[in-house]
CSV table of C-alpha atoms and ligand atoms in Angstrom, one decimal:
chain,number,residue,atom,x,y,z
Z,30,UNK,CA,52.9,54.5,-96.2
Z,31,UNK,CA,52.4,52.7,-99.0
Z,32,UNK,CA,51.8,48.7,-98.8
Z,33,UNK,CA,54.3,46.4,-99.4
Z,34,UNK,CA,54.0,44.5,-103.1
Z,35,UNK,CA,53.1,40.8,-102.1
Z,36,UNK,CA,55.1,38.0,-104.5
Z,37,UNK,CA,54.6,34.4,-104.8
Z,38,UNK,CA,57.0,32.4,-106.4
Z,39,UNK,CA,55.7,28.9,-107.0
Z,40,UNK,CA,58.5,27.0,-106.5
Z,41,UNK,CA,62.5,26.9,-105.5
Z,42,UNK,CA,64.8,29.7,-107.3
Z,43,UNK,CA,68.4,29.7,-107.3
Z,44,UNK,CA,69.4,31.2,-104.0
Z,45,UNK,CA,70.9,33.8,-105.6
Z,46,UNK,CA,67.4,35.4,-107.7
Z,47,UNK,CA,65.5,34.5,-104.3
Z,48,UNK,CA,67.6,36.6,-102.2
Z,49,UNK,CA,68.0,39.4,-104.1
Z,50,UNK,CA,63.8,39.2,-104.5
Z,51,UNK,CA,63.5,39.0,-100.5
Z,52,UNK,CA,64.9,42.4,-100.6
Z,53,UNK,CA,62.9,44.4,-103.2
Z,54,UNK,CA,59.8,42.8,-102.1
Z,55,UNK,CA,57.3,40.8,-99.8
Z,56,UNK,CA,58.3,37.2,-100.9
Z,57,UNK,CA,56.4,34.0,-100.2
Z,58,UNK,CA,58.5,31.2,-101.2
Z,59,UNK,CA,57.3,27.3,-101.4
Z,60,UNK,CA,60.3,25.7,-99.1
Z,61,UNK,CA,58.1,22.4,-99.9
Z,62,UNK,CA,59.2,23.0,-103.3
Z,63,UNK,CA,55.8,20.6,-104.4
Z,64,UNK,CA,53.7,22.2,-106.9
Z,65,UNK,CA,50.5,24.2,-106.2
Z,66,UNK,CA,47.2,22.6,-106.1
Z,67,UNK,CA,44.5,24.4,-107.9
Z,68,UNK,CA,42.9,25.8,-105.2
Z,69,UNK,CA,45.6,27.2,-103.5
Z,70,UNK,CA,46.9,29.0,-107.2
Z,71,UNK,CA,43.1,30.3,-106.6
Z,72,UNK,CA,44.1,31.3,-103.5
Z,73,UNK,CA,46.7,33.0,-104.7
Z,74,UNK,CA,45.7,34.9,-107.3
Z,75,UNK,CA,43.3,36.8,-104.4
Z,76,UNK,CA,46.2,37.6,-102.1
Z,77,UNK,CA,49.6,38.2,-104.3
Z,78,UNK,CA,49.8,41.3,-106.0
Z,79,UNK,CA,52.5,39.1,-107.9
Z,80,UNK,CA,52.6,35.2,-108.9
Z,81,UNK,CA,55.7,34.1,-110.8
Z,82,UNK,CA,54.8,30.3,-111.6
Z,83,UNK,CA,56.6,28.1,-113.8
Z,84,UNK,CA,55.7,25.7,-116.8
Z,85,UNK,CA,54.7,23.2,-113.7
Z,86,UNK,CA,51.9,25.1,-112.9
Z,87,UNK,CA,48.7,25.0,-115.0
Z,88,UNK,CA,46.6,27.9,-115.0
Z,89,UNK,CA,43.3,27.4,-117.1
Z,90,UNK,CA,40.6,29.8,-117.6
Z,91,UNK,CA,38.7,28.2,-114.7
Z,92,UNK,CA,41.3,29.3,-112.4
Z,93,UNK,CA,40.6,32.9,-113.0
Z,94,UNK,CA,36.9,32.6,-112.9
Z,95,UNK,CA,37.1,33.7,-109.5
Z,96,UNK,CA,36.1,37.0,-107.3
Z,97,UNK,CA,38.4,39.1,-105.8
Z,98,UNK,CA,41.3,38.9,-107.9
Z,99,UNK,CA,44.4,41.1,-106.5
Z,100,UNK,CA,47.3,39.4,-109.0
Z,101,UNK,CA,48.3,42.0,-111.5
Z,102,UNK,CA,51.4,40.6,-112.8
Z,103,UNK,CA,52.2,37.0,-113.7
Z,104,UNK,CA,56.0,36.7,-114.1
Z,105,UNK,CA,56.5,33.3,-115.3
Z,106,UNK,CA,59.8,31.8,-115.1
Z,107,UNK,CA,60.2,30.3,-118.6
Z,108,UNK,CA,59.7,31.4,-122.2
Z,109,UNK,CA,57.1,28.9,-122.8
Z,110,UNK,CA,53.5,30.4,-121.7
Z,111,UNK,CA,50.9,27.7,-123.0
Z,112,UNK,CA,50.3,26.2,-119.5
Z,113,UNK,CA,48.9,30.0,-118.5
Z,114,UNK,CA,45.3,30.4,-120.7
Z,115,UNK,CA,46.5,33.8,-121.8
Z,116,UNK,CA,43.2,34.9,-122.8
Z,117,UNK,CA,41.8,34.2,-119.2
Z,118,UNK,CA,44.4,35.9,-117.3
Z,119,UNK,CA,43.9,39.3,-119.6
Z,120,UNK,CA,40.2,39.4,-119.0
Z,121,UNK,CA,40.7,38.9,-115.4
Z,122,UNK,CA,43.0,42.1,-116.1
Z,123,UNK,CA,46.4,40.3,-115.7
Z,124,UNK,CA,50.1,40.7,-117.5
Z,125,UNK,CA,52.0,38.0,-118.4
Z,126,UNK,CA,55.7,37.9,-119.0
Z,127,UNK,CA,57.9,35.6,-119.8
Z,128,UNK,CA,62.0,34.9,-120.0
Z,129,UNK,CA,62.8,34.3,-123.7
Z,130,UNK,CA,66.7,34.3,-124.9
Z,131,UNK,CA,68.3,33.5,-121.5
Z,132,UNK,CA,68.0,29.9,-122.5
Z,133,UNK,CA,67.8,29.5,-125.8
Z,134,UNK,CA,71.8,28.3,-125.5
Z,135,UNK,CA,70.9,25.9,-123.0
Z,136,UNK,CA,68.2,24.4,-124.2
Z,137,UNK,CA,69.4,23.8,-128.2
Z,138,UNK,CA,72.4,22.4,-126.2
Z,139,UNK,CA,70.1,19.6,-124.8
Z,140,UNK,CA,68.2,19.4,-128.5
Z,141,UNK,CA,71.8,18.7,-129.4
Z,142,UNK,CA,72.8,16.1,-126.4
Z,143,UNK,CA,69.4,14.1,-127.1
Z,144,UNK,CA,70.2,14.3,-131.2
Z,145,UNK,CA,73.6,13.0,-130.3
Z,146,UNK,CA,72.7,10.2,-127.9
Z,147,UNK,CA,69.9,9.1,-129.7
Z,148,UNK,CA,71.8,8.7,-133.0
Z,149,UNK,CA,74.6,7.2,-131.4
Z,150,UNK,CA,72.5,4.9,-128.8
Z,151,UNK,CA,74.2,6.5,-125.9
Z,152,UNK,CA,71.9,6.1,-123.1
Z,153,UNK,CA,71.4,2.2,-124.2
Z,154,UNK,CA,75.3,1.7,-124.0
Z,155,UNK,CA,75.8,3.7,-120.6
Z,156,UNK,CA,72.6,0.8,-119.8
Z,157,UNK,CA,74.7,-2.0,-120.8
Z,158,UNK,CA,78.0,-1.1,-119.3
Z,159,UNK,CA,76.0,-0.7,-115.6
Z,160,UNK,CA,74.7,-3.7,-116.0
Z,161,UNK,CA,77.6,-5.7,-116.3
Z,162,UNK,CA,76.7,-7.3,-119.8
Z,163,UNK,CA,79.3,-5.8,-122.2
Z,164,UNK,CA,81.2,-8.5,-123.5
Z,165,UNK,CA,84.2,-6.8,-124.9
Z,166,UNK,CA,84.6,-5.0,-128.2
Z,167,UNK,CA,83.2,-6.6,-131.3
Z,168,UNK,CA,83.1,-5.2,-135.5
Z,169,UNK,CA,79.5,-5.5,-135.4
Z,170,UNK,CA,78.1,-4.3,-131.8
Z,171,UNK,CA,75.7,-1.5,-131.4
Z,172,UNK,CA,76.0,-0.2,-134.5
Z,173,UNK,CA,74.3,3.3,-134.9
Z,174,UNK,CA,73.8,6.0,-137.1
Z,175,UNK,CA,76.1,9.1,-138.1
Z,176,UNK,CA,75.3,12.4,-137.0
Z,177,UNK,CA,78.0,14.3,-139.0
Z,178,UNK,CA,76.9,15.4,-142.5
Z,179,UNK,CA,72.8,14.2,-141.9
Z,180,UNK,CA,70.2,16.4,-142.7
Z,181,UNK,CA,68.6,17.9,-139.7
Z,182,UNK,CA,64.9,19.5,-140.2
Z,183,UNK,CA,63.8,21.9,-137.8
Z,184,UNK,CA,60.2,22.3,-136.7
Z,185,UNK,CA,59.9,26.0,-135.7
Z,186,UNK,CA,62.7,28.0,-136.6
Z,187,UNK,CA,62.3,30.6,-133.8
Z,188,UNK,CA,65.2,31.4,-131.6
Z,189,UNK,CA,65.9,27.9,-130.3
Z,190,UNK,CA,65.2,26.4,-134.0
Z,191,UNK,CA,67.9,28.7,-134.9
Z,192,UNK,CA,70.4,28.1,-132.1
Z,193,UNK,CA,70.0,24.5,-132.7
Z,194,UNK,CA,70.6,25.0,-136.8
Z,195,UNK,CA,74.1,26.9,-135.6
Z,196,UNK,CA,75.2,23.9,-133.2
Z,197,UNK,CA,74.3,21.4,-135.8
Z,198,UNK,CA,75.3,23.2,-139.0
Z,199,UNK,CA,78.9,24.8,-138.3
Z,200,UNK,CA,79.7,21.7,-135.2
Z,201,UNK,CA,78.4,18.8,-137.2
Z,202,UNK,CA,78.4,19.9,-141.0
Z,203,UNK,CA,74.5,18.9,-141.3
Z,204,UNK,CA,72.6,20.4,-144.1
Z,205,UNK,CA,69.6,22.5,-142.0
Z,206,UNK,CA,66.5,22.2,-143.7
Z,207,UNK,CA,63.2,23.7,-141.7
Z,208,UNK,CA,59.5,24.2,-141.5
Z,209,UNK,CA,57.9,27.3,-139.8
Z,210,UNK,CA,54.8,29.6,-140.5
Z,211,UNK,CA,56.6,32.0,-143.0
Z,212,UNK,CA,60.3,31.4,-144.7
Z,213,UNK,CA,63.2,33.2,-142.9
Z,214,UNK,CA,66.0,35.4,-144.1
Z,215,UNK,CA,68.7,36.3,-142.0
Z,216,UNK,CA,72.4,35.9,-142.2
Z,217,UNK,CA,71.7,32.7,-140.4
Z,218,UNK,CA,69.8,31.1,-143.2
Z,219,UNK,CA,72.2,32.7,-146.3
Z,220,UNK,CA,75.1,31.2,-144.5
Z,221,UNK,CA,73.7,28.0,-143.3
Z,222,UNK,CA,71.9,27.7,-147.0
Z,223,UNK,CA,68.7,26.6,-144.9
Z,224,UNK,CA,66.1,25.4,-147.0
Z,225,UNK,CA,62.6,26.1,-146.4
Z,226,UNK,CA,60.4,23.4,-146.4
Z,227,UNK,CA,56.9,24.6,-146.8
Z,228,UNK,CA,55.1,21.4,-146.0
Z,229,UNK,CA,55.5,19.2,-143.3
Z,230,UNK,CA,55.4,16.7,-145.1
Z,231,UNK,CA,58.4,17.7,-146.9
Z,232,UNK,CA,60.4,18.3,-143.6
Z,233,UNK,CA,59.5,14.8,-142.8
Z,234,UNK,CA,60.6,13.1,-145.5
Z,235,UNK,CA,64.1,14.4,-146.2
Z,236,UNK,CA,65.5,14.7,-142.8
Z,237,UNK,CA,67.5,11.9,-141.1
Z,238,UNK,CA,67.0,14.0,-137.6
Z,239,UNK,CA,63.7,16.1,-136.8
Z,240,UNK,CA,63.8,18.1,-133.8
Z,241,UNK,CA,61.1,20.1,-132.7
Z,242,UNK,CA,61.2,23.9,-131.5
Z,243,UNK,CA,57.9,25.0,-131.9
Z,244,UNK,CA,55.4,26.4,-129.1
Z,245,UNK,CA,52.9,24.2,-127.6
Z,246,UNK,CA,49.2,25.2,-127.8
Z,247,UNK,CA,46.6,24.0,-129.4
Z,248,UNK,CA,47.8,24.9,-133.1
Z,249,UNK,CA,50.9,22.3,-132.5
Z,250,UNK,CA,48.7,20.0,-130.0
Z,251,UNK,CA,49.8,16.0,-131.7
Z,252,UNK,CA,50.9,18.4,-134.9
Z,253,UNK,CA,53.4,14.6,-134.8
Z,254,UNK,CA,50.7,11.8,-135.0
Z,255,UNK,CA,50.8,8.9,-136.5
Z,256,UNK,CA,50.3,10.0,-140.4
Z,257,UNK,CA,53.1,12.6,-139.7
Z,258,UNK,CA,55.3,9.6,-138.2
Z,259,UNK,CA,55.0,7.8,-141.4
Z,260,UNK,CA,56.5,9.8,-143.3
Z,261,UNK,CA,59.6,9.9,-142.1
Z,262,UNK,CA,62.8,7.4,-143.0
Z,263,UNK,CA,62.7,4.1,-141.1
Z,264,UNK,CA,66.4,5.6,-140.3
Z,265,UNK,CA,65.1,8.8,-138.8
Z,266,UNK,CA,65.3,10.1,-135.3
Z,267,UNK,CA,62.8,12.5,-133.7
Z,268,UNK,CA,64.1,15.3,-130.8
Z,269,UNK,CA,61.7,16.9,-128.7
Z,270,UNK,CA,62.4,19.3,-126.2
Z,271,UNK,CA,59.7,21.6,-127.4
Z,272,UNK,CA,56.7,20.7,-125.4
Z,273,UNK,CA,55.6,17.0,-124.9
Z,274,UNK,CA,51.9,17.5,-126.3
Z,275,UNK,CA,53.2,18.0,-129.5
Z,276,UNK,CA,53.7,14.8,-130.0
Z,277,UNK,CA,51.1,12.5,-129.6
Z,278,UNK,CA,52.9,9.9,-127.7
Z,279,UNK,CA,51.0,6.5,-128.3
Z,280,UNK,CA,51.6,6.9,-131.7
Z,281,UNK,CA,55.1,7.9,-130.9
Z,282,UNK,CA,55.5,4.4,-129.3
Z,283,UNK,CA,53.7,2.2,-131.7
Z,284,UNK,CA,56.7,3.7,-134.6
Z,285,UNK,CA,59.3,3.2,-132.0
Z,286,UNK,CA,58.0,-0.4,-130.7
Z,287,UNK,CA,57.9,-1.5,-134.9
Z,288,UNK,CA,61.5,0.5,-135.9
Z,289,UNK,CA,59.5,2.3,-137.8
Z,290,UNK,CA,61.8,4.9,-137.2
Z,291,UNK,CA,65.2,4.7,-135.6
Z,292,UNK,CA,64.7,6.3,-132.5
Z,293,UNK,CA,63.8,9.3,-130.7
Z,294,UNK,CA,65.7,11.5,-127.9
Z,295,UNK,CA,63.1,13.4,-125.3
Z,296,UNK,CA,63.2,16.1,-123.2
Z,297,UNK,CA,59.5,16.7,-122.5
Z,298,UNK,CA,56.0,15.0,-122.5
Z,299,UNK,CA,52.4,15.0,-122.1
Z,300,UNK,CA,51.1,14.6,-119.1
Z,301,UNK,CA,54.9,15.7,-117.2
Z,302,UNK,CA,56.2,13.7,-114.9
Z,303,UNK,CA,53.7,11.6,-115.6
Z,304,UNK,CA,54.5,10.0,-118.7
Z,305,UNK,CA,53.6,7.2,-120.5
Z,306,UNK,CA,55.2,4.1,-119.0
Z,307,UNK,CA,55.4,2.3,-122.1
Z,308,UNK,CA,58.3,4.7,-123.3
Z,309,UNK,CA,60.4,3.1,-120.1
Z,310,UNK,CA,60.1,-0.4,-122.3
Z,311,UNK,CA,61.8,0.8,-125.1
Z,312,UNK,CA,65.2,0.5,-126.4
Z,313,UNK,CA,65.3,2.9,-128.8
Z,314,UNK,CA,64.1,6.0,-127.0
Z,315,UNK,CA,66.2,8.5,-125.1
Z,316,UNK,CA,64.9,10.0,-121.9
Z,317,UNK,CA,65.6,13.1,-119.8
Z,318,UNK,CA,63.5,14.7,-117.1
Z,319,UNK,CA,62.8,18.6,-119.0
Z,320,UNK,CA,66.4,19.6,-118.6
Z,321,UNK,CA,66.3,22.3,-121.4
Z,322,UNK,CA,67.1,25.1,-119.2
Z,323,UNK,CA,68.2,23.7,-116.3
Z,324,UNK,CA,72.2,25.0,-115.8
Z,325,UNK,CA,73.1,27.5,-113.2
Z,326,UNK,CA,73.7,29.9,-115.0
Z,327,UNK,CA,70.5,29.7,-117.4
Z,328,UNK,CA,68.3,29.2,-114.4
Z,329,UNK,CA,69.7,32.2,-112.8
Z,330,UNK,CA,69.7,34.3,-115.5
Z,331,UNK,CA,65.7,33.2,-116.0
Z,332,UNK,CA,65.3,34.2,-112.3
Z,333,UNK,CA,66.6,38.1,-113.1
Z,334,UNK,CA,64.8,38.0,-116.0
Z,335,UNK,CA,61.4,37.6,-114.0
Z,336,UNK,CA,62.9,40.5,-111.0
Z,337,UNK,CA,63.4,42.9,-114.7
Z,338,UNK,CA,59.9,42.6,-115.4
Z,339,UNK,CA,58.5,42.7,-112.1
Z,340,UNK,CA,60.5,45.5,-111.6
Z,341,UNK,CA,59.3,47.2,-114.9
Z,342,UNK,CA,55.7,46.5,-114.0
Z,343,UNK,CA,55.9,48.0,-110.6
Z,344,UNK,CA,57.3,50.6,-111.6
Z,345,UNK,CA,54.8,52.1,-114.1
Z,346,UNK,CA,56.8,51.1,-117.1
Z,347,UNK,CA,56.0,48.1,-119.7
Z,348,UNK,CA,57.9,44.8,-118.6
Z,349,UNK,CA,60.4,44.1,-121.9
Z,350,UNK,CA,59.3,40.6,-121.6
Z,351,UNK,CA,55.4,41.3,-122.0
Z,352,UNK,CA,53.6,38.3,-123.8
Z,353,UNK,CA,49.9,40.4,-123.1
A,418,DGY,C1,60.6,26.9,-120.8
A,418,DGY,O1,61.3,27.9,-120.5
A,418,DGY,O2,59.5,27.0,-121.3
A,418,DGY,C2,61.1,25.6,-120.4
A,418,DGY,O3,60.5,24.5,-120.9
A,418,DGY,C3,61.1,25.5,-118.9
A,418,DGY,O4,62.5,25.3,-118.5
């Protein structure tokens, strides 16, 4: 009799993806729903044959410079992977997988909300209105900037980059202008006439919106700092639901605090949940708690996505979703 495969899953699932896991495997699920402390991810990787964390739950090299390792698969539920040191968990003899496409949808969705609430100060309105201090309609009250026919630039033109050019280009009639490692050509870009921007610098300085959709890491780590701040219009807003350490976020709040720039809309941030308090003083700055992915149906779909490739795995055969 051969034993039965042993799966962690670091936090809550939709009911429905846990369920169907209880019944192809041995499933430890955290009912706590906290995230892991290091030690017991440690832990874990000696007595799962399976861990299936999520962008909560860092895993640095020191975490696999341990004895006894039994994980051999971990299936993260996410497409972003730079909270897992890659290199680490493929020396220690470990697969990594991922759930790209799935939410792609979603997540330009929220790029889109943030661009559109940011531009047209929703979040400071829906503020006033609770508070009791609207005074009544008036020619000249919270004015704001248009978001139809603007020229959005797009930091990483992957899938999301794209998804978010399509929203923004055939909803809103905004030129699409982008920056990325190599120029694309697809029918997206002949269509949408997207220009390539080969600088940065460039990007910044034509675009009344920037949203980023790059992968975090340390090649993107504060790639928007200060000098890349100032050069964008004093009428520009920034989007970021990419991954809050591409930003670096003091200098972020210094451009907001002096209108150097109109405002920003984010979904993400260094140091999550823990971010920096002086973002909660600002008027101009949109904020929501990493909702990218987070609709039923993505989050489901992200859930099967991980039972695929463990499946894959487990079965002998290479995951489709293998990121090493
Ligand atoms: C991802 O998939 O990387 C998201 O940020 C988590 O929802």
């Amino acid at each position: 009799m051969t034993a039965p495969i042993k799966i962690l899953i670091t936090r809550r699932w939709p009911a429905q993806v846990e369920a169907q896991l209880q019944q192809n495997y041995q499933v430890t699920l955290n009912k706590t729903d906290q995230p892991l402390t290091k030690e017991q991810l440690k832990s874990a990787l000696q007595h799962y044959d399976a861990i299936c964390p999520t962008v909560c739950d860092s895993l640095p090299a020191e975490i696999f410079n341990i004895s006894e390792i039994r994980c051999k698969i971990l299936g993260n539920f996410g497409v972003g992977y730079n909270h897992i040191d890659l290199q680490a968990a493929k020396a220690a003899g470990i697969t990594v997988t991922n759930t790209p496409d799935v939410l792609t949808e979603s997540t330009a969705d929220i790029a889109m909300t943030l661009l559109l609430m940011s531009a047209r100060r929703g979040a400071e309105g829906d503020r006033l209105v609770r508070a009791g201090e609207w005074t009544g309609w008036c020619p000249t009250h919270m004015m704001s900037s248009d978001v139809t026919g603007a020229t959005l630039g797009i930091i990483g033109f992957g899938r999301i980059g794209q998804a978010m050019a399509r929203k923004a280009h055939f909803g809103f009639q905004m030129p699409i202008i982008y920056h990325h490692p190599r120029q694309i050509n697809n029918q997206l870009t002949e269509i949408t006439q997207a220009y390539y921007c080969e600088t940065l610098a460039e990007l910044m300085q034509k675009s009344d919106f920037v949203s980023l959709h790059c992968p975090g890491g340390i090649k993107t780590r504060h790639l928007i700092n200060a000098e890349t701040l100032s050069w964008m219009k004093s009428t520009a807003h920034l989007i970021n639901t990419a991954r809050g350490d591409v930003v670096d976020s003091q200098a972020l709040i210094q451009h907001l605090r002096l209108n150097k720039i109109a405002g920003a809309g984010l979904d993400v941030y260094e140091n999550e949940p823990n971010l920096n308090r002086q973002f909660l003083t600002l008027h101009n700055v949109t904020l929501l708690p990493h909702l990218g992915s987070a609709t039923i149906a993505t989050r489901t779909a992200m859930g099967l996505k991980v039972l695929d490739n463990l499946a894959d795995f487990f079965a002998g055969k290479m995951p489709k979703n293998r990121v090493i």
